[in-house]
Coordinates of C-alpha atoms in Angstrom, one line a residue:
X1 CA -24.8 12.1 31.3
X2 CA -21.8 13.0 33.4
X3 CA -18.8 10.4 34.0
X4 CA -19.8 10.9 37.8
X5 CA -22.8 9.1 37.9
X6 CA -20.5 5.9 37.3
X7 CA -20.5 4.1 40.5
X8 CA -17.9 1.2 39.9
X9 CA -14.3 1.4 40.7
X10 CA -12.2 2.0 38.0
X11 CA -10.3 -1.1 38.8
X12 CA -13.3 -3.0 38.1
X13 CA -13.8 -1.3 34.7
X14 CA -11.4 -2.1 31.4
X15 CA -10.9 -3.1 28.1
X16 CA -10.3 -7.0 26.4
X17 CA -8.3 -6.4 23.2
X18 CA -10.1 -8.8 21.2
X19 CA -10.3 -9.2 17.1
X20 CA -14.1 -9.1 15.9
X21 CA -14.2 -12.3 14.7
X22 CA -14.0 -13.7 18.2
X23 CA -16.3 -11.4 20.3
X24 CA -18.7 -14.2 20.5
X25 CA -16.0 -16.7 21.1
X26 CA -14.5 -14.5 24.0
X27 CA -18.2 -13.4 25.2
X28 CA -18.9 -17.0 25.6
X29 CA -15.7 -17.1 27.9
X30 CA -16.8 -14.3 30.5
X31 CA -20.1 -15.5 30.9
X32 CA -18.9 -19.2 31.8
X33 CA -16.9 -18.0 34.2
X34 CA -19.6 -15.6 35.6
X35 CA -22.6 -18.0 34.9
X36 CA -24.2 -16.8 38.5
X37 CA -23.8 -12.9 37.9
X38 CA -26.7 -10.9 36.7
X39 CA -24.9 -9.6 33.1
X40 CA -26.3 -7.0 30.8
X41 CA -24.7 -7.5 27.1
X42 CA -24.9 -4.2 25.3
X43 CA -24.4 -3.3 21.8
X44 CA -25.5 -1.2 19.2
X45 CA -26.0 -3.7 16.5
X46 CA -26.6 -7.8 15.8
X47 CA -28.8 -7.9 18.8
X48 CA -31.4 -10.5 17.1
X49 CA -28.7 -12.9 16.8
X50 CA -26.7 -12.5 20.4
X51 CA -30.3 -12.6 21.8
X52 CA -30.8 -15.9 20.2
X53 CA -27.7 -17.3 21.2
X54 CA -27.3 -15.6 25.1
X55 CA -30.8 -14.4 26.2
X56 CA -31.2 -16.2 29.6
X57 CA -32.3 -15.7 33.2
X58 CA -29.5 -13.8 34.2
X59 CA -28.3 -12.7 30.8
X60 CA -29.7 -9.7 29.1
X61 CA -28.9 -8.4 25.5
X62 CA -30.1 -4.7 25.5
X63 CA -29.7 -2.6 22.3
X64 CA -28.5 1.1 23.4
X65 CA -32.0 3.0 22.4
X66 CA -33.7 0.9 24.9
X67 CA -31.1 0.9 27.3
X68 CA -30.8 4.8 27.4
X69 CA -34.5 4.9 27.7
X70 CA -34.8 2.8 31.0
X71 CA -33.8 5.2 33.4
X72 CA -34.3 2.2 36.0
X73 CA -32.2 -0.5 34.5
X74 CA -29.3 -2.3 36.1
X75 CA -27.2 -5.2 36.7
X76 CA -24.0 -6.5 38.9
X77 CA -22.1 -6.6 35.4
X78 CA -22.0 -5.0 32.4
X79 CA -20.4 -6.2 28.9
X80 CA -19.8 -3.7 26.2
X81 CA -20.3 -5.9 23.3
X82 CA -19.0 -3.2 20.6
X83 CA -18.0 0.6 20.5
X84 CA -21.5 2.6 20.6
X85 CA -21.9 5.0 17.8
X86 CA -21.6 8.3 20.0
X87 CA -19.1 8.4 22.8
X88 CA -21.8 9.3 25.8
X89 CA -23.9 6.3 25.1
X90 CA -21.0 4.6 26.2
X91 CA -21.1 6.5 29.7
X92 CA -24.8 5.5 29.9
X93 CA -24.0 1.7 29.3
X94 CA -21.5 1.4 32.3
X95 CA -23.5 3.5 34.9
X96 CA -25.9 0.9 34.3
X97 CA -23.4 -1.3 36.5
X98 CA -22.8 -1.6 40.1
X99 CA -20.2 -3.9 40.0
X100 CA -17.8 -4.0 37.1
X101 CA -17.7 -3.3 33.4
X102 CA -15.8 -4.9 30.9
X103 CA -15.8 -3.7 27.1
X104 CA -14.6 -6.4 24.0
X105 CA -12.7 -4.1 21.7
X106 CA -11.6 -4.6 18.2
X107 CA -8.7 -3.2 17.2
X108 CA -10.7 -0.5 14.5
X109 CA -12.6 0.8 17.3
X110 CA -9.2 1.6 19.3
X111 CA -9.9 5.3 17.4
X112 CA -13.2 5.8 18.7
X113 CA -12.1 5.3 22.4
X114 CA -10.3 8.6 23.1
X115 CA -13.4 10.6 22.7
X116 CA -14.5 8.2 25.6
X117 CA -11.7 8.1 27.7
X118 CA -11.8 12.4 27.2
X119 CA -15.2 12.0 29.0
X120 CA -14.4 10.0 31.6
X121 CA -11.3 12.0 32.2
X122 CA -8.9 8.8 32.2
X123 CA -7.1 6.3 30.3
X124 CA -9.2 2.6 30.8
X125 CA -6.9 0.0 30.9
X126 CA -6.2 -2.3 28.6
X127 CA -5.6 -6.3 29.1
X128 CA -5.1 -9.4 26.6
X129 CA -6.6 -12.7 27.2
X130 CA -4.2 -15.4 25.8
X131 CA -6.2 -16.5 22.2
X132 CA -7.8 -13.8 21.6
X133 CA -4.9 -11.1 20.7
X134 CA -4.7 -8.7 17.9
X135 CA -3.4 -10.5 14.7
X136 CA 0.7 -9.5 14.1
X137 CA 1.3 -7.0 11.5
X138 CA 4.0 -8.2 9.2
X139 CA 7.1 -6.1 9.5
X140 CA 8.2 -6.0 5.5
X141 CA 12.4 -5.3 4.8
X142 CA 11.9 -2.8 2.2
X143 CA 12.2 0.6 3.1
X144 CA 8.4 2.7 3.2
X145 CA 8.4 5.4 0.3
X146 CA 7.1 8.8 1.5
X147 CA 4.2 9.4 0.1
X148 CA 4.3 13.0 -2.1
X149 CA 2.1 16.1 -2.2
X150 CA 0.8 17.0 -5.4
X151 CA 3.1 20.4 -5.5
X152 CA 6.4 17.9 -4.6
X153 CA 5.1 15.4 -7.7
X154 CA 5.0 18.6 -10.1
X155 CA 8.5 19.7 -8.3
X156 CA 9.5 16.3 -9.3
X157 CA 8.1 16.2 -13.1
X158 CA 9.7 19.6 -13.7
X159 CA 13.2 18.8 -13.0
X160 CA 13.2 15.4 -14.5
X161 CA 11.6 17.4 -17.6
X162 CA 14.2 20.5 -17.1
X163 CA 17.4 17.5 -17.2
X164 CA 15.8 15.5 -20.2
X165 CA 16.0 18.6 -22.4
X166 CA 19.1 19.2 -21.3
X167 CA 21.4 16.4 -21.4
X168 CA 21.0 16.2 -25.9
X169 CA 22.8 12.9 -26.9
X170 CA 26.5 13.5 -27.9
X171 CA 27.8 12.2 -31.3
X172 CA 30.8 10.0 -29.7
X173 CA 33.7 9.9 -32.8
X174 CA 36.2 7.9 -31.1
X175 CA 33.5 5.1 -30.9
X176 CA 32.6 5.2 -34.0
X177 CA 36.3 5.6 -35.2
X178 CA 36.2 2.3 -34.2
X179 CA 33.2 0.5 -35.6
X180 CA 34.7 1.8 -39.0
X181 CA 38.2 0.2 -37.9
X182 CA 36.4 -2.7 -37.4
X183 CA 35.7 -3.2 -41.2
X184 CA 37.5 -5.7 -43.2
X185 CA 39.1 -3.8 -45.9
X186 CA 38.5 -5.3 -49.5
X187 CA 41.1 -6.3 -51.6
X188 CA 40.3 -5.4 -55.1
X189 CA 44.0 -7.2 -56.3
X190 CA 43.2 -11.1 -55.5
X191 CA 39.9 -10.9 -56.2
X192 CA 39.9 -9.9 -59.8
X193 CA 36.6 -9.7 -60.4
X194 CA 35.8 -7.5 -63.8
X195 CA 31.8 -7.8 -62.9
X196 CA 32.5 -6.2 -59.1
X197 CA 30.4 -2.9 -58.8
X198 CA 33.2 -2.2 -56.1
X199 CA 36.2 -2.8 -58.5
X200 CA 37.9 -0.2 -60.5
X201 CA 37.5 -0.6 -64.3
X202 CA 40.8 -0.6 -66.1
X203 CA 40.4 2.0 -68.3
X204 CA 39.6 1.3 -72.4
X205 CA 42.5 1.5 -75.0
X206 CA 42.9 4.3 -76.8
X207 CA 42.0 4.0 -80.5
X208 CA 44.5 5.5 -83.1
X209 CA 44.6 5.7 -86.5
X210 CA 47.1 3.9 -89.2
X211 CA 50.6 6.0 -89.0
X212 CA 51.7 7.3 -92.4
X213 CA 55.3 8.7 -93.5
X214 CA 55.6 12.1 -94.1
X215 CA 58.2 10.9 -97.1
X216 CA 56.1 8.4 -98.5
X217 CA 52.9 11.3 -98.9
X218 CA 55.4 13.8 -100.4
X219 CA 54.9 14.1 -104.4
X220 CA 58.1 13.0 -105.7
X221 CA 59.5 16.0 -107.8
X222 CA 60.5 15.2 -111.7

């Protein structure tokens, strides 16, 4: 269905930011303060249980097959309850109107609304009730980390491969010069210890045999 066969002003037609936990909680809002308006509430699902809570003279909850299918249904105003699952339903839902058109929008289904603001041929404007805004998105101090492509994580593995081979661990002789300087130097003098493995054995005596005169062997001659 085309965008022309909307018959409300655009002024009368726009979005309430509103988290999805308080749809009901806002949707109770409107319809106090439009108790004597003939309201449509549309949506596309939990219509058992928005029946049971707003079905009333003047209050309709229509689910969108049966609204699309009743060519001859209206009302003065019309409450998009949720984001319908195809962008033209959406079209369908507020030419039902004659007066204005409001739509309670969670901030998921802020996605979904350009293909139906690309039908309509404009922007719908957006408004915030006071209560019922968009939670705040903590802003964290630490920087964000860009996330890599597969080719720029293999880039990445390669080099850090590429310098591990590379940089071979150096043997570093002035440090160990002086771990070995830091030795205490034994000494084998004042300690004196025959039965140390580390001390150097005096070496033994030399055995020699009894000395005898040359004279005293010679045969004395008659």
């Amino acid at each position: 269905m085309p965008a022309a066969t909307i018959s409300i002003k655009p002024t009368n037609h726009r979005i309430y930011q509103c988290p999805q936990d308080k749809k009901q909680e806002l949707l109770e809002k409107i319809i106090e303060e439009n108790s004597s308006t003939d309201i449509i509430i549309a949506c596309s699902s939990q219509v058992p249980e928005l029946q049971a809570k707003f079905d009333s003279q003047n209050i309709r909850v229509i689910e969108d097959r049966d609204l699309v299918k009743d060519k001859e249904l209206t009302c003065d105003f019309l409450i998009n309850y949720d984001m319908p699952i195809e962008a033209i339903v959406y079209i369908v839902r507020v030419s039902k109107a004659t007066n204005k058109a409001v739509m309670l929008l969670d901030e998921s289904e802020q996605k979904a609304l350009h293909g139906i603001e690309m039908l309509l041929g404009r922007a719908i404007k957006q408004e915030t009730i006071e209560g019922f805004e968009y939670p705040q998105k903590v802003v964290s101090d630490k920087p964000v980390r860009k996330k890599l492509s597969k080719d720029e994580i293999k880039e990445v593995a390669k080099k850090r491969y590429e310098k591990s081979t590379q940089e071979q661990p150096k043997f570093d002789k002035e440090k160990s010069d002086r771990v070995e300087s830091k030795k205490p130097k034994r000494d084998f003098k004042s300690e004196g210890k025959k039965d140390d493995k580390w001390a150097k054995k005096k070496p033994a005596p030399k055995t020699t045999g009894k000395k005898i005169s040359i004279k005293a062997r010679k045969v004395k001659e008659d």
